[in-house]
XYZ file of C-alpha atoms in Angstrom:
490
model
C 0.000 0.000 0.000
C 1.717 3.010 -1.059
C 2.174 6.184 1.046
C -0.469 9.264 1.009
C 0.929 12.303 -0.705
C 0.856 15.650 1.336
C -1.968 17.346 1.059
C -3.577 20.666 2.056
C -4.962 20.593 6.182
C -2.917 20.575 9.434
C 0.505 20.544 9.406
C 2.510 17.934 11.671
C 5.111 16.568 12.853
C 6.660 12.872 11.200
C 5.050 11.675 13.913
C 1.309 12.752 12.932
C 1.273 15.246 16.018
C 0.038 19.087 14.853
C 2.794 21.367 14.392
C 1.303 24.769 16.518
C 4.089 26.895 14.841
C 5.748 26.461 12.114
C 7.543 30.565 11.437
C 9.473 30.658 14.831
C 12.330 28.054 16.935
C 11.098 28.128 20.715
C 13.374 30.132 23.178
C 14.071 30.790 26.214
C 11.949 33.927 26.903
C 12.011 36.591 24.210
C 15.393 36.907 22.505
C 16.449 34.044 24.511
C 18.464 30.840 23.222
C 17.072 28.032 21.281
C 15.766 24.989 23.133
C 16.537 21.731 23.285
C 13.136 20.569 23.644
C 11.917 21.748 20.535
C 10.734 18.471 19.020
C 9.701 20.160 15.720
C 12.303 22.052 15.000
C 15.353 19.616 15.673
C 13.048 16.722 13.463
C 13.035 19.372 10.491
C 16.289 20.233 10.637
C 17.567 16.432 11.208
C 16.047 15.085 8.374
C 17.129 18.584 6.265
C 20.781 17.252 6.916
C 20.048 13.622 5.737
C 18.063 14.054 1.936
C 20.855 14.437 -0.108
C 23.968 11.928 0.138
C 26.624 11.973 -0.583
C 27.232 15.658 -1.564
C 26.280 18.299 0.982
C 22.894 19.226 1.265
C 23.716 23.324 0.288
C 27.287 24.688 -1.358
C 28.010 21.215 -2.497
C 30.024 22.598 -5.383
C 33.182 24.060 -3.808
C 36.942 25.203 -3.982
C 39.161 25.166 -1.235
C 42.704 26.637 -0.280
C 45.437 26.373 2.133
C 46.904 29.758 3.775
C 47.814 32.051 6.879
C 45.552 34.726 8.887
C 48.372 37.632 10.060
C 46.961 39.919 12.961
C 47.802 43.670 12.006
C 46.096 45.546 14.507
C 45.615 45.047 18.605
C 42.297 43.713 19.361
C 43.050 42.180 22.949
C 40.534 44.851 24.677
C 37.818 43.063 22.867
C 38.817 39.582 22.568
C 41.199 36.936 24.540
C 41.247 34.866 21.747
C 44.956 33.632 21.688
C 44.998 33.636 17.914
C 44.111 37.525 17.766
C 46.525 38.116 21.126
C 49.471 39.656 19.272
C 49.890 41.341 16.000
C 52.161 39.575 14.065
C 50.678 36.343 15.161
C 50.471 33.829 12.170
C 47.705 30.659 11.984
C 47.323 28.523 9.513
C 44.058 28.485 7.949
C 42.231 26.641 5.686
C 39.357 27.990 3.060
C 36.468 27.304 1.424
C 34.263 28.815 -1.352
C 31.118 27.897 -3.157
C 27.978 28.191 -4.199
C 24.976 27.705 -2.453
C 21.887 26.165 -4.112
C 23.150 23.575 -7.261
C 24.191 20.206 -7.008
C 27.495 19.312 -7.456
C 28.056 19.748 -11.107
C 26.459 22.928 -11.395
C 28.566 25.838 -12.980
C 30.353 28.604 -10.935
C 29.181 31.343 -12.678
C 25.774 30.805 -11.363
C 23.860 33.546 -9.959
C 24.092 32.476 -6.755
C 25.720 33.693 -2.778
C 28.878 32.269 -2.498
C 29.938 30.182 0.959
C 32.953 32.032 2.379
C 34.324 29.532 4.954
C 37.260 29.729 6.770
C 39.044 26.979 9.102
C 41.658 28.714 11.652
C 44.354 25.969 13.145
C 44.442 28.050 16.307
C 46.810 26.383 19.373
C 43.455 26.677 21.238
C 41.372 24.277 18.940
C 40.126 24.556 15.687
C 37.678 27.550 14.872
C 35.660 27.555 11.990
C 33.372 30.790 10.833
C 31.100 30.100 8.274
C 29.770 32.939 6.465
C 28.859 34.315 2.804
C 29.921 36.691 0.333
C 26.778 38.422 1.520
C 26.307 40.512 4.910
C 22.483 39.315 5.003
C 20.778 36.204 4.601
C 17.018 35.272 3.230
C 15.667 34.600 6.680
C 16.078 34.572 10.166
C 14.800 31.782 11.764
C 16.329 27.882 11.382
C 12.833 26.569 11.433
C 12.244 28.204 8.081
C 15.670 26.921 6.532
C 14.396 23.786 4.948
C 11.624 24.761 3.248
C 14.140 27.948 1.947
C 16.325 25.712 0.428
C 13.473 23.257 -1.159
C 12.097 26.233 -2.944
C 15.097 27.035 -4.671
C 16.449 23.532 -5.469
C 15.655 21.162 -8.515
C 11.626 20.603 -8.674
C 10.642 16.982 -7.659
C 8.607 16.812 -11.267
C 10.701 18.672 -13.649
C 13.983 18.249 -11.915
C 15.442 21.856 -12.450
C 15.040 24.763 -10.952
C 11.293 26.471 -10.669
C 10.618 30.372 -10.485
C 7.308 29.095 -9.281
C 8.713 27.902 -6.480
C 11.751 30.057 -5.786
C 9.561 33.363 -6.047
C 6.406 31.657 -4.253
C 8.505 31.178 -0.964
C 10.061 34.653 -1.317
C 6.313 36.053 -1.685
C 5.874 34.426 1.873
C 8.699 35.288 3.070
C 9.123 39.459 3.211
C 11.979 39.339 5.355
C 14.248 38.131 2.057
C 13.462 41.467 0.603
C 16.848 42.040 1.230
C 18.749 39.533 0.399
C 16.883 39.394 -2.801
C 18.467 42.951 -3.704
C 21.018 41.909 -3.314
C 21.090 38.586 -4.806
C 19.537 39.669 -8.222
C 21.962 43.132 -8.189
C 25.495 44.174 -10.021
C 27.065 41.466 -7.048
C 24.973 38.301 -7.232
C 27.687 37.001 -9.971
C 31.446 37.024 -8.310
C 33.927 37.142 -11.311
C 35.898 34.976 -9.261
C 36.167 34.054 -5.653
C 39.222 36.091 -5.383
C 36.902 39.183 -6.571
C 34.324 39.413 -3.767
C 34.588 39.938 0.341
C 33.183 37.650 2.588
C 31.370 38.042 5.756
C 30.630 36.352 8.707
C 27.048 37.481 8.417
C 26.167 35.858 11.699
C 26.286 38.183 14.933
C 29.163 36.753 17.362
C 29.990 37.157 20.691
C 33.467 38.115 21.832
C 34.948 38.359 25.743
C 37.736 39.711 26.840
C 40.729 38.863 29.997
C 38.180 40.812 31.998
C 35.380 39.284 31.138
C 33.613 41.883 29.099
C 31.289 41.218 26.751
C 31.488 42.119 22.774
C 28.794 41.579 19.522
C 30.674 41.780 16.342
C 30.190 40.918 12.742
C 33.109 40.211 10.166
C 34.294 41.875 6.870
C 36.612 39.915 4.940
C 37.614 42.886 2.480
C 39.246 41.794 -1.101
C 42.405 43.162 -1.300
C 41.968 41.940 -5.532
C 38.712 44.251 -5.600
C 35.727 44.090 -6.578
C 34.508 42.148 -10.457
C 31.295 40.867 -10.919
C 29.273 39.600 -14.417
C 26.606 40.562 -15.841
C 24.026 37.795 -16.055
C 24.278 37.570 -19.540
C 28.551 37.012 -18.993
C 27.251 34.610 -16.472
C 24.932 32.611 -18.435
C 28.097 32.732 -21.421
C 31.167 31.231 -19.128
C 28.398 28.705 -17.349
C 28.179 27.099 -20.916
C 31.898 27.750 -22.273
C 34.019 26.748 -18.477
C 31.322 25.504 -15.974
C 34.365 25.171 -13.759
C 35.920 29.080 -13.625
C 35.889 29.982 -10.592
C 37.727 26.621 -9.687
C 40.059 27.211 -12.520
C 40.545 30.611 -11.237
C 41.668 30.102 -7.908
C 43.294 27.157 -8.810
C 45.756 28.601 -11.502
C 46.392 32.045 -9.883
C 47.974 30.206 -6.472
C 49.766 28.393 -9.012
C 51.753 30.763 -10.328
C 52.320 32.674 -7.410
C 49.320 35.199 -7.212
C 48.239 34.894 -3.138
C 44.757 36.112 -3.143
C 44.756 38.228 0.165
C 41.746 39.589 2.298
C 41.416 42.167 4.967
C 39.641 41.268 7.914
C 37.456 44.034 10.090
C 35.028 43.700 12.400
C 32.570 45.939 13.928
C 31.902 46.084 17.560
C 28.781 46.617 19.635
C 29.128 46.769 23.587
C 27.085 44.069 24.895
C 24.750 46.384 26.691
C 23.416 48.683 23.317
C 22.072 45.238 22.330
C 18.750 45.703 24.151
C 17.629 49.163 22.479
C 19.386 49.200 19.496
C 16.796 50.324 16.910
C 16.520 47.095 15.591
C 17.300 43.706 16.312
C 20.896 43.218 16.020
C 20.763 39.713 15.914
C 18.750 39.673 13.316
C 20.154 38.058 9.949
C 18.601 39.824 7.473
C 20.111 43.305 8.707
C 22.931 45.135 8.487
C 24.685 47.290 11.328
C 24.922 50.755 9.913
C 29.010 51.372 9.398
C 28.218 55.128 10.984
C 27.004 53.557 14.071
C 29.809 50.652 14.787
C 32.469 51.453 11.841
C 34.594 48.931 10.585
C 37.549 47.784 12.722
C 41.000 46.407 11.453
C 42.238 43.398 12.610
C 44.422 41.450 10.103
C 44.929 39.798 6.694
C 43.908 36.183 5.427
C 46.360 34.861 2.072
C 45.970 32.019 0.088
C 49.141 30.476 -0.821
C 48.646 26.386 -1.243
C 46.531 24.295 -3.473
C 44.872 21.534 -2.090
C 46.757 17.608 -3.049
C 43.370 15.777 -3.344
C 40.024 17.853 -4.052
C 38.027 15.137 -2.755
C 40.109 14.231 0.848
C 40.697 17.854 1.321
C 37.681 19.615 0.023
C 34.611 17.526 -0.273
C 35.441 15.963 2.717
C 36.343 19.748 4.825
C 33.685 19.912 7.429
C 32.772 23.427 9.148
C 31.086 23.967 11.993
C 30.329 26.858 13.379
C 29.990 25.620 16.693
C 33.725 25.271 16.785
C 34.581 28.049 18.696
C 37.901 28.989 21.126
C 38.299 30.759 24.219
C 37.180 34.623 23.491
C 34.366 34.198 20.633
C 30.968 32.245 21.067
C 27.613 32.742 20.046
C 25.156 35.125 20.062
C 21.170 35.045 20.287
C 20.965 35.094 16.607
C 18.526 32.247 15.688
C 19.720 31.188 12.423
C 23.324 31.061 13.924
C 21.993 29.208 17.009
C 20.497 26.740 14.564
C 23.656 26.151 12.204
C 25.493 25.208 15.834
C 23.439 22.244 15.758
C 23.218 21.239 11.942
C 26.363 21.789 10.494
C 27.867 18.951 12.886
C 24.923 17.085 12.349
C 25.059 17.028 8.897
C 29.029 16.245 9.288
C 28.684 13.762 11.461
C 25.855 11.844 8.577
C 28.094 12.878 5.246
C 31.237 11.723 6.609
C 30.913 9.742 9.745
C 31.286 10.745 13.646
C 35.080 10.115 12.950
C 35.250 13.224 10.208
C 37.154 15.558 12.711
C 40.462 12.582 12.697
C 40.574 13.532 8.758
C 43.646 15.447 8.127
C 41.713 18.669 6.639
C 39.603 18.832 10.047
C 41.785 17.825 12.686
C 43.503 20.425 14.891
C 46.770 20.952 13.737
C 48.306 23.787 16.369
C 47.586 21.051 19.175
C 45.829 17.718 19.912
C 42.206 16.719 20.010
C 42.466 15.413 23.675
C 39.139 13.956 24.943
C 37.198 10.561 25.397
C 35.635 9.345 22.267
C 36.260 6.504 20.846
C 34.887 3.616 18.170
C 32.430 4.770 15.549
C 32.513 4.328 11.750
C 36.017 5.343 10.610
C 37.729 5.338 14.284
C 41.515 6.163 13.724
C 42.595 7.256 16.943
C 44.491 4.421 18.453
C 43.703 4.262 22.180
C 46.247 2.078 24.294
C 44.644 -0.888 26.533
C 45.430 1.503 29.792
C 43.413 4.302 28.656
C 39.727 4.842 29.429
C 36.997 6.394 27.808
C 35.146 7.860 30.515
C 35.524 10.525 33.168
C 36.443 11.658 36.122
C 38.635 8.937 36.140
C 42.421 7.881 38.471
C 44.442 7.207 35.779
C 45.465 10.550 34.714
C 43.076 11.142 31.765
C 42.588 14.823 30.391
C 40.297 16.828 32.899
C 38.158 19.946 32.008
C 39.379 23.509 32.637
C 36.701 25.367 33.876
C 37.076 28.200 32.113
C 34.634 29.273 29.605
C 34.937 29.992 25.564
C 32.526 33.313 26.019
C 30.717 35.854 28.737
C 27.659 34.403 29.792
C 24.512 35.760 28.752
C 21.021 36.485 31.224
C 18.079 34.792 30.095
C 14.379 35.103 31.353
C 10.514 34.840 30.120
C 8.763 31.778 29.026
C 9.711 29.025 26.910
C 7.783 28.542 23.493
C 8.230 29.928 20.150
C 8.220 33.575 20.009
C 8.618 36.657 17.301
C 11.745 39.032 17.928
C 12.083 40.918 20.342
C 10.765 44.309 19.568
C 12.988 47.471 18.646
C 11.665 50.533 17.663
C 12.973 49.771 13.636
C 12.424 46.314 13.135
C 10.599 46.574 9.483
C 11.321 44.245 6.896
C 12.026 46.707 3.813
C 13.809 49.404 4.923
C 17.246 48.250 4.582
C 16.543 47.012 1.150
C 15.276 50.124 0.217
C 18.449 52.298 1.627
C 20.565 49.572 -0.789
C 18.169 50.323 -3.536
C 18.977 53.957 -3.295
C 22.416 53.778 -3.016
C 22.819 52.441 -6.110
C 23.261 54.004 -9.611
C 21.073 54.587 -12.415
C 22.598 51.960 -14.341
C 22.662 49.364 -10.897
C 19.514 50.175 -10.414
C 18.630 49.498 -14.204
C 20.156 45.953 -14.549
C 18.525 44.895 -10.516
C 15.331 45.628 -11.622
C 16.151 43.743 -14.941
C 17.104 41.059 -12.908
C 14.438 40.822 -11.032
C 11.748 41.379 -13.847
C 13.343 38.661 -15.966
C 12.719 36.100 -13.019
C 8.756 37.566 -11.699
C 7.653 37.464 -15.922
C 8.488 33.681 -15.253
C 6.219 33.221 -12.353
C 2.362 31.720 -13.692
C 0.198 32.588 -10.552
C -0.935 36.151 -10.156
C -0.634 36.427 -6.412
C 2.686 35.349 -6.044
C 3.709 38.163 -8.563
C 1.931 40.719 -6.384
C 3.085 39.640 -3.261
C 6.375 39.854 -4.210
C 5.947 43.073 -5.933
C 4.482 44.630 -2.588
C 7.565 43.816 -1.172
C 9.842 45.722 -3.525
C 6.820 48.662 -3.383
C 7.229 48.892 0.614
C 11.499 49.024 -0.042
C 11.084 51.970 -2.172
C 8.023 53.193 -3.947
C 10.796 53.820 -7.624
C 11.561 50.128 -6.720
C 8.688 48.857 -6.827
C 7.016 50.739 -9.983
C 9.976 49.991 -11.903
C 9.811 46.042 -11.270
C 6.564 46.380 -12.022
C 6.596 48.166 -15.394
C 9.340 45.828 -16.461
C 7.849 43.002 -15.770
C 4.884 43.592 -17.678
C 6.712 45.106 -20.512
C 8.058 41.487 -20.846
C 5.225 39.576 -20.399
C 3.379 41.841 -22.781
C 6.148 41.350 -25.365
């Protein structure tokens, strides 16, 4: 008997219970942390991380390089991270790029965000930040991830991507607004991945030898500047070298050309969190660079090519949750949910055992702790030793000292919306991007985004998703409008 299709009614969990909310994670209190207990939302997420094998589920086509993070600048009264403790301090880091939405084989020169991941070998443990070539994301809460990414990969039925369904989940969805503006503008098409920044995107949190608490976002800054293509350029090298941006990177280390990046943060006091105009933790913003300006604190360069693609970047694992003494989390929901699904979908790609592979495993010190067995085990574990503690026979013991300032929580637990700031709209930042543009930006975004809405066959969706643009900036939105129907009409 075969299984009933979805259909239209009550949504629930895979267990047939009714799923009360299905927009936001539950928390503890307003603004709080995510919770364990949130049957729902670790289920979605769980069996997110296990539909596609064996490529990653998102930026499954990648490039990776070997290089060095250099601190130029003192940033010890914000951070006791040992790696940023002296200028002049070297780690070795390792880096990965790609694109976010296509399977594996899909071309570079896809109009696309680009995964800006970097892996520092610190002495204190590996720490991995996982960010974008994009300052903002499409949404803000984990719980809505899933369903993100099913909109914008290959349709079930036709097996490529829909603008049906890519635009239908952005209609219901106005927080994207921004991202979208981004996306479909002059920068949603890297020339290469040595010709865009990258960005942490997420809110951190970083502590200092006192104990004082930090939020800060990163800039990685190109030091190649910036060259983007047009979508028709795109479309052009997607046919004639689906591999360019590999063959980019790849060639320039080759003969010698480092690509370098500058690294800057900004920095927000712990305490202007609470009444900042709008939510600061809140992916799908950016912190004004007039009210925490950008902050220098040293350079990342390429300089080695990867042996083996496959042992050194298919099989790279980054987890955000891999933090050192100084940095740690913030509230930021869709950071607090990548702490638990990045692992998790590590851990079901490439084993329990993936942090013994050479590309993951600490190299500035030793892994030191008790697990053991598990597919892939490598770590050879004399008959003396135990795997369990406390224990008498001199096994490693725990410091005490935490990675990051602790945080006050209070309220109920359940799913709740933000916290409320006085700004906390979902258009406005899209519309200051809009009008910081050119005429001729503005000209080939709206192009963009025409050329995609003319493809779109139900009504509403179109006018939900031109409200958005309307509420960004009333130009914006007349403009997308009139193109659109100048192309349907032709």
């Amino acid at each position: 008997m075969s299984k009933p299709t979805p259909t239209a009614g009550t949504l629930t969990t895979e267990s047939g219970a009714p799923v009360a909310d299905n927009q936001n994670s539950a928390t503890a209190g307003v603004g709080g942390p995510l919770l364990l207990q949130d049957q729902h939302l670790l289920e979605k997420l769980a069996r997110f991380n296990r539909e596609r094998i064996p490529e990653r589920v998102v930026h499954a086509r990648g490039s990776g390089a070997y290089g060095w993070f250099e601190v130029t600048d003192d940033v010890t009264g914000w951070t006791a991270a040992h790696f940023l403790g002296e200028v002049g301090r070297r780690t070795e880091t390792f880096v990965r790029f790609s694109t976010v939405a296509d399977n594996l084989g899909g071309p570079d020169a896809a109009r696309d965000p680009r995964g800006f991941a970097v892996k520092f070998y610190t002495e204190e443990g590996n720490y991995d930040l996982v960010g974008n070539n994009t300052p903002v994301f499409f949404i803000k809460d984990p719980l809505k991830f899933p369903d993100f990414i099913h909109s914008q990969k290959r349709d079930p039925f036709t097996g490529k991507q829909e603008p049906d369904n890519v635009w239908d989940f952005w209609a219901h969805a106005p927080e994207a607004t921004h991202q979208v503006t981004w996306l479909m503008g002059d920068r949603g098409i890297p020339a290469s991945y040595r010709h865009m920044n990258g960005y942490g995107s997420h809110t951190y949190q970083w502590t200092n030898a006192d104990g004082e608490a930090f939020f800060v976002k990163y800039h990685f800054k190109t030091n190649q500047g910036i060259r983007c293509l047009s979508s028709e350029q795109g479309a052009e090298l997607s046919g004639t070298d689906p591999n360019s941006h590999q063959t980019d990177l790849l060639q320039a280390i080759e003969r010698g050309v480092h690509p370098s990046w500058t690294l800057y943060v900004q920095v927000m006091p712990a305490a202007e969190a609470a009444d900042y105009r709008f939510n600061p933790f809140d992916l799908t913003k950016v912190w004004p660079h007039a009210d925490h300006p950008l902050q220098r604190v040293g350079r990342l360069v390429l300089d080695r090519n990867p042996e083996n693609v496959f042992a050194e970047v298919e099989q790279s694992a980054f987890s955000p949750n891999n933090f050192v003494p100084g940095i740690g989390p913030s509230p930021d929901k869709m950071l607090q949910g990548r702490l638990f699904a990045y692992a998790d979908a590590h851990r079901y790609r490439l084993g329990v055992n993936h942090t013994q592979l050479p590309v993951n495993a600490p190299k500035a010190t030793v892994a030191n702790n008790y697990g053991r067995d598990g597919f892939m085990a490598t770590n050879p574990q004399g008959r003396e030793a135990k795997n369990y503690e406390p224990n008498s026979y001199g096994g490693p013991v725990e410091t005490g000292r935490a990675l990051s300032a602790p945080r006050p929580v209070n309220g109920h637990t359940g799913t709740h919306e933000a916290p409320a700031h006085s700004k906390d709209d979902d258009f406005f930042q899209a519309g200051e991007l809009y009008r910081l543009m050119s005429e001729e930006e503005k000209r080939r975004l709206v192009a963009n985004i025409a050329g995609g809405l003319s493809q779109v066959s139900r009504e509403d969706v179109v006018e939900k998703n031109l409200a958005h643009f309307h509420a960004a900036d009333p130009d914006y939105g007349t403009r997308v409008e009139e193109a659109m129907r100048e192309l349907r009409e032709g």
